Amino acid sequence: MKLYGADRSNFASKCRMVISEKGLTEIEIVSLSKEYIESKEFQRLNPLRKIPVLEIEPGRTIFESEVINEYLEERFPHPPLMPTDSEARARVRIIGRLHDLYLEPPLRELARLDSKTRDVRMADVRVSEINLRLYELEHLLGEPWAAGAMFTLADCSIAPTILYLTLVLPIFGALSAFNNRPKLTKWWSLIHTRPASKKVLSEQLAELRVMLA
């Protein structure tokens, strides 16, 4: 199997974190250029032309990071990254949806603005929306991990984007993502105690610094 993505991508990093945490050395990580992702050749892997894409075997692919991660959890259940309790599993999915549908979109829009010639009003709107979503996330977070007692797919969902926020928000003069968010702050420190997750985030950080420079 192959995971097609890019180290800088927070969505691809979600899947790389799952692969790393599960120790799935049989999955090859393939980093793609922006040009290739926009090509017709890549469209055969994913008609949406988005990363990540998991190629199970030639001609058989799965895309969308949350779908990939749940597939990996079902196919490789050990170590588990989903609770056994139905309500706890729902909480993992709620955090994943909050990330994909509400937190990540305004961050993506903010990152597209030029920090020097930006539309200040639009930047302020995006920052306000991000802060609202971070407020909601703070209230949803469990302890010690995102969804409660165990490290789950929820942690993998939000960690790469929180990393992205730590770099993008200061560019626009915004307060830290951790300002007045004690649960998020504590969780962020805990994430870096996991060698597998720390490795993926370090690789993403290196690529993001190049991109944002």
Tab-separated table of C-alpha atoms in Angstrom:
chain	number	residue	atom	x	y	z
A	1	MET	CA	0.000	0.000	0.000
A	2	LYS	CA	1.016	3.609	-0.580
A	3	LEU	CA	-0.097	6.855	1.027
A	4	TYR	CA	0.220	9.765	-1.388
A	5	GLY	CA	0.524	13.147	0.260
A	6	ALA	CA	2.966	15.887	1.220
A	7	ASP	CA	4.719	16.506	4.533
A	8	ARG	CA	3.401	20.095	4.667
A	9	SER	CA	-0.238	18.995	4.362
A	10	ASN	CA	-2.160	18.894	7.615
A	11	PHE	CA	-4.677	16.457	6.109
A	12	ALA	CA	-1.947	14.098	4.890
A	13	SER	CA	-0.224	14.419	8.263
A	14	LYS	CA	-3.416	13.183	9.959
A	15	CYS	CA	-3.037	9.904	8.090
A	16	ARG	CA	0.722	9.753	8.559
A	17	MET	CA	0.166	10.071	12.311
A	18	VAL	CA	-2.166	7.068	12.277
A	19	ILE	CA	0.289	5.058	10.195
A	20	SER	CA	3.146	6.048	12.498
A	21	GLU	CA	1.203	5.331	15.697
A	22	LYS	CA	0.202	1.899	14.393
A	23	GLY	CA	3.719	1.120	13.175
A	24	LEU	CA	2.498	0.286	9.664
A	25	THR	CA	5.866	0.050	7.960
A	26	GLU	CA	4.249	-1.853	5.078
A	27	ILE	CA	2.616	1.397	3.898
A	28	GLU	CA	4.957	3.431	1.696
A	29	ILE	CA	4.764	7.200	2.193
A	30	VAL	CA	4.977	9.056	-1.125
A	31	SER	CA	5.405	12.842	-1.143
A	32	LEU	CA	3.995	14.612	-4.201
A	33	SER	CA	4.690	18.006	-5.739
A	34	LYS	CA	1.937	20.591	-6.150
A	35	GLU	CA	2.279	20.263	-9.932
A	36	TYR	CA	1.740	16.506	-9.853
A	37	ILE	CA	-1.305	16.837	-7.609
A	38	GLU	CA	-2.877	19.081	-10.245
A	39	SER	CA	-2.061	16.661	-13.087
A	40	LYS	CA	-4.391	14.336	-14.992
A	41	GLU	CA	-2.234	11.424	-13.899
A	42	PHE	CA	-2.991	12.161	-10.240
A	43	GLN	CA	-6.679	12.549	-11.100
A	44	ARG	CA	-6.706	8.820	-11.830
A	45	LEU	CA	-5.804	8.250	-8.170
A	46	ASN	CA	-8.322	10.783	-6.871
A	47	PRO	CA	-10.791	12.536	-9.191
A	48	LEU	CA	-11.019	15.344	-6.606
A	49	ARG	CA	-7.265	16.006	-7.043
A	50	LYS	CA	-6.697	16.284	-3.312
A	51	ILE	CA	-4.305	14.632	-0.922
A	52	PRO	CA	-4.042	12.312	0.893
A	53	VAL	CA	-4.831	9.230	-1.166
A	54	LEU	CA	-4.336	5.673	0.033
A	55	GLU	CA	-3.587	3.242	-2.776
A	56	ILE	CA	-4.531	-0.242	-1.576
A	57	GLU	CA	-3.245	-1.773	-4.770
A	58	PRO	CA	-2.941	-0.480	-8.357
A	59	GLY	CA	-6.341	0.776	-9.466
A	60	ARG	CA	-7.878	0.710	-5.962
A	61	THR	CA	-7.715	3.903	-3.919
A	62	ILE	CA	-9.381	5.532	-0.923
A	63	PHE	CA	-9.368	9.270	-0.340
A	64	GLU	CA	-10.503	11.829	2.270
A	65	SER	CA	-8.347	11.718	5.393
A	66	GLU	CA	-11.095	10.746	7.854
A	67	VAL	CA	-12.209	7.888	5.588
A	68	ILE	CA	-8.620	6.696	5.192
A	69	ASN	CA	-8.034	6.772	8.940
A	70	GLU	CA	-11.184	4.822	9.748
A	71	TYR	CA	-10.254	2.289	7.062
A	72	LEU	CA	-6.807	1.881	8.607
A	73	GLU	CA	-8.373	1.491	12.055
A	74	GLU	CA	-10.690	-1.252	10.806
A	75	ARG	CA	-8.045	-3.083	8.805
A	76	PHE	CA	-5.276	-2.733	11.396
A	77	PRO	CA	-7.111	-2.633	14.746
A	78	HIS	CA	-4.009	-2.922	16.956
A	79	PRO	CA	-3.036	-0.736	18.623
A	80	PRO	CA	-6.588	0.652	18.719
A	81	LEU	CA	-7.171	4.319	17.968
A	82	MET	CA	-10.939	4.177	18.571
A	83	PRO	CA	-12.706	3.432	21.859
A	84	THR	CA	-15.014	0.415	22.126
A	85	ASP	CA	-17.900	2.397	23.647
A	86	SER	CA	-20.360	3.796	21.069
A	87	GLU	CA	-20.715	7.188	22.729
A	88	ALA	CA	-16.948	7.560	23.049
A	89	ARG	CA	-16.537	6.671	19.363
A	90	ALA	CA	-19.109	9.329	18.489
A	91	ARG	CA	-17.079	11.897	20.442
A	92	VAL	CA	-14.007	11.025	18.365
A	93	ARG	CA	-16.008	11.606	15.195
A	94	ILE	CA	-17.492	14.879	16.482
A	95	ILE	CA	-13.997	16.276	17.017
A	96	GLY	CA	-13.015	15.105	13.541
A	97	ARG	CA	-16.028	16.867	12.019
A	98	LEU	CA	-15.361	20.043	13.991
A	99	HIS	CA	-11.884	20.042	12.540
A	100	ASP	CA	-12.776	19.277	8.915
A	101	LEU	CA	-15.909	21.395	8.583
A	102	TYR	CA	-15.392	24.325	10.944
A	103	LEU	CA	-11.808	24.846	12.173
A	104	GLU	CA	-9.693	24.056	9.137
A	105	PRO	CA	-11.592	26.023	6.421
A	106	PRO	CA	-11.050	29.536	7.902
A	107	LEU	CA	-7.409	28.653	8.584
A	108	ARG	CA	-6.978	27.670	4.944
A	109	GLU	CA	-8.577	30.928	3.813
A	110	LEU	CA	-6.362	32.940	6.166
A	111	ALA	CA	-3.208	31.192	4.952
A	112	ARG	CA	-4.079	32.139	1.370
A	113	LEU	CA	-4.034	35.858	2.202
A	114	ASP	CA	-0.804	37.745	1.649
A	115	SER	CA	0.446	38.909	5.045
A	116	LYS	CA	1.819	42.181	3.580
A	117	THR	CA	-0.841	43.248	1.092
A	118	ARG	CA	-3.736	41.449	2.760
A	119	ASP	CA	-7.296	42.579	3.093
A	120	VAL	CA	-7.155	43.486	6.792
A	121	ARG	CA	-10.903	43.189	7.255
A	122	MET	CA	-10.978	39.725	5.693
A	123	ALA	CA	-8.013	38.609	7.797
A	124	ASP	CA	-9.767	39.799	10.948
A	125	VAL	CA	-12.927	37.913	9.953
A	126	ARG	CA	-10.968	34.685	9.456
A	127	VAL	CA	-9.062	35.101	12.737
A	128	SER	CA	-12.345	35.711	14.588
A	129	GLU	CA	-13.833	32.560	13.116
A	130	ILE	CA	-10.749	30.532	14.018
A	131	ASN	CA	-10.947	31.815	17.587
A	132	LEU	CA	-14.610	30.810	17.763
A	133	ARG	CA	-13.774	27.302	16.590
A	134	LEU	CA	-10.873	27.053	19.028
A	135	TYR	CA	-13.245	28.128	21.803
A	136	GLU	CA	-15.600	25.318	20.780
A	137	LEU	CA	-12.728	22.849	20.596
A	138	GLU	CA	-11.548	23.846	24.083
A	139	HIS	CA	-14.975	22.968	25.441
A	140	LEU	CA	-15.155	19.686	23.538
A	141	LEU	CA	-11.696	18.447	24.504
A	142	GLY	CA	-11.521	15.576	26.921
A	143	GLU	CA	-8.680	14.763	29.288
A	144	PRO	CA	-5.935	13.860	28.968
A	145	TRP	CA	-6.472	13.213	25.228
A	146	ALA	CA	-8.755	14.939	22.755
A	147	ALA	CA	-11.656	12.507	23.187
A	148	GLY	CA	-10.927	11.320	26.713
A	149	ALA	CA	-8.865	8.622	28.355
A	150	MET	CA	-7.100	7.169	25.302
A	151	PHE	CA	-5.174	8.527	22.331
A	152	THR	CA	-7.488	8.265	19.311
A	153	LEU	CA	-8.119	9.331	15.750
A	154	ALA	CA	-9.379	12.621	17.211
A	155	ASP	CA	-5.863	13.514	18.344
A	156	CYS	CA	-4.534	12.661	14.892
A	157	SER	CA	-7.241	14.840	13.313
A	158	ILE	CA	-6.477	18.068	15.117
A	159	ALA	CA	-2.734	17.936	15.901
A	160	PRO	CA	-1.406	18.831	12.402
A	161	THR	CA	-3.801	21.775	12.125
A	162	ILE	CA	-2.953	23.087	15.590
A	163	LEU	CA	0.686	22.999	14.464
A	164	TYR	CA	-0.261	24.988	11.348
A	165	LEU	CA	-2.078	27.528	13.528
A	166	THR	CA	1.019	28.090	15.675
A	167	LEU	CA	2.802	29.330	12.535
A	168	VAL	CA	0.035	31.181	10.688
A	169	LEU	CA	-1.656	33.161	13.472
A	170	PRO	CA	1.474	35.170	14.462
A	171	ILE	CA	1.977	36.206	10.822
A	172	PHE	CA	-1.323	38.094	11.030
A	173	GLY	CA	-0.677	39.528	14.487
A	174	ALA	CA	-3.238	37.248	16.135
A	175	LEU	CA	-3.026	35.836	19.642
A	176	SER	CA	-1.651	32.344	20.160
A	177	ALA	CA	-4.015	29.424	19.671
A	178	PHE	CA	-3.274	28.509	23.293
A	179	ASN	CA	-4.217	31.889	24.773
A	180	ASN	CA	-6.765	31.309	27.585
A	181	ARG	CA	-7.168	27.679	26.496
A	182	PRO	CA	-5.692	25.572	29.294
A	183	LYS	CA	-7.002	22.207	28.085
A	184	LEU	CA	-5.643	22.757	24.577
A	185	THR	CA	-2.302	23.920	26.003
A	186	LYS	CA	-1.967	20.860	28.209
A	187	TRP	CA	-3.008	18.538	25.398
A	188	TRP	CA	-0.466	20.101	23.008
A	189	SER	CA	2.366	19.413	25.449
A	190	LEU	CA	1.177	15.837	25.891
A	191	ILE	CA	1.100	15.170	22.124
A	192	HIS	CA	4.838	15.804	21.975
A	193	THR	CA	5.511	13.007	24.465
A	194	ARG	CA	4.480	10.434	21.838
A	195	PRO	CA	7.500	9.597	19.650
A	196	ALA	CA	5.452	8.564	16.603
A	197	SER	CA	3.299	11.701	16.610
A	198	LYS	CA	6.247	13.955	17.436
A	199	LYS	CA	8.133	12.608	14.403
A	200	VAL	CA	5.299	13.371	11.987
A	201	LEU	CA	4.746	16.860	13.422
A	202	SER	CA	8.475	17.611	13.188
A	203	GLU	CA	8.481	16.644	9.511
A	204	GLN	CA	5.406	18.764	8.866
A	205	LEU	CA	6.906	21.724	10.726
A	206	ALA	CA	10.069	21.662	8.604
A	207	GLU	CA	8.045	21.759	5.368
A	208	LEU	CA	5.639	24.436	6.612
A	209	ARG	CA	8.510	26.726	7.559
A	210	VAL	CA	9.878	26.441	4.011
A	211	MET	CA	6.450	27.073	2.497
A	212	LEU	CA	5.623	30.074	4.694
A	213	ALA	CA	9.054	31.622	4.228
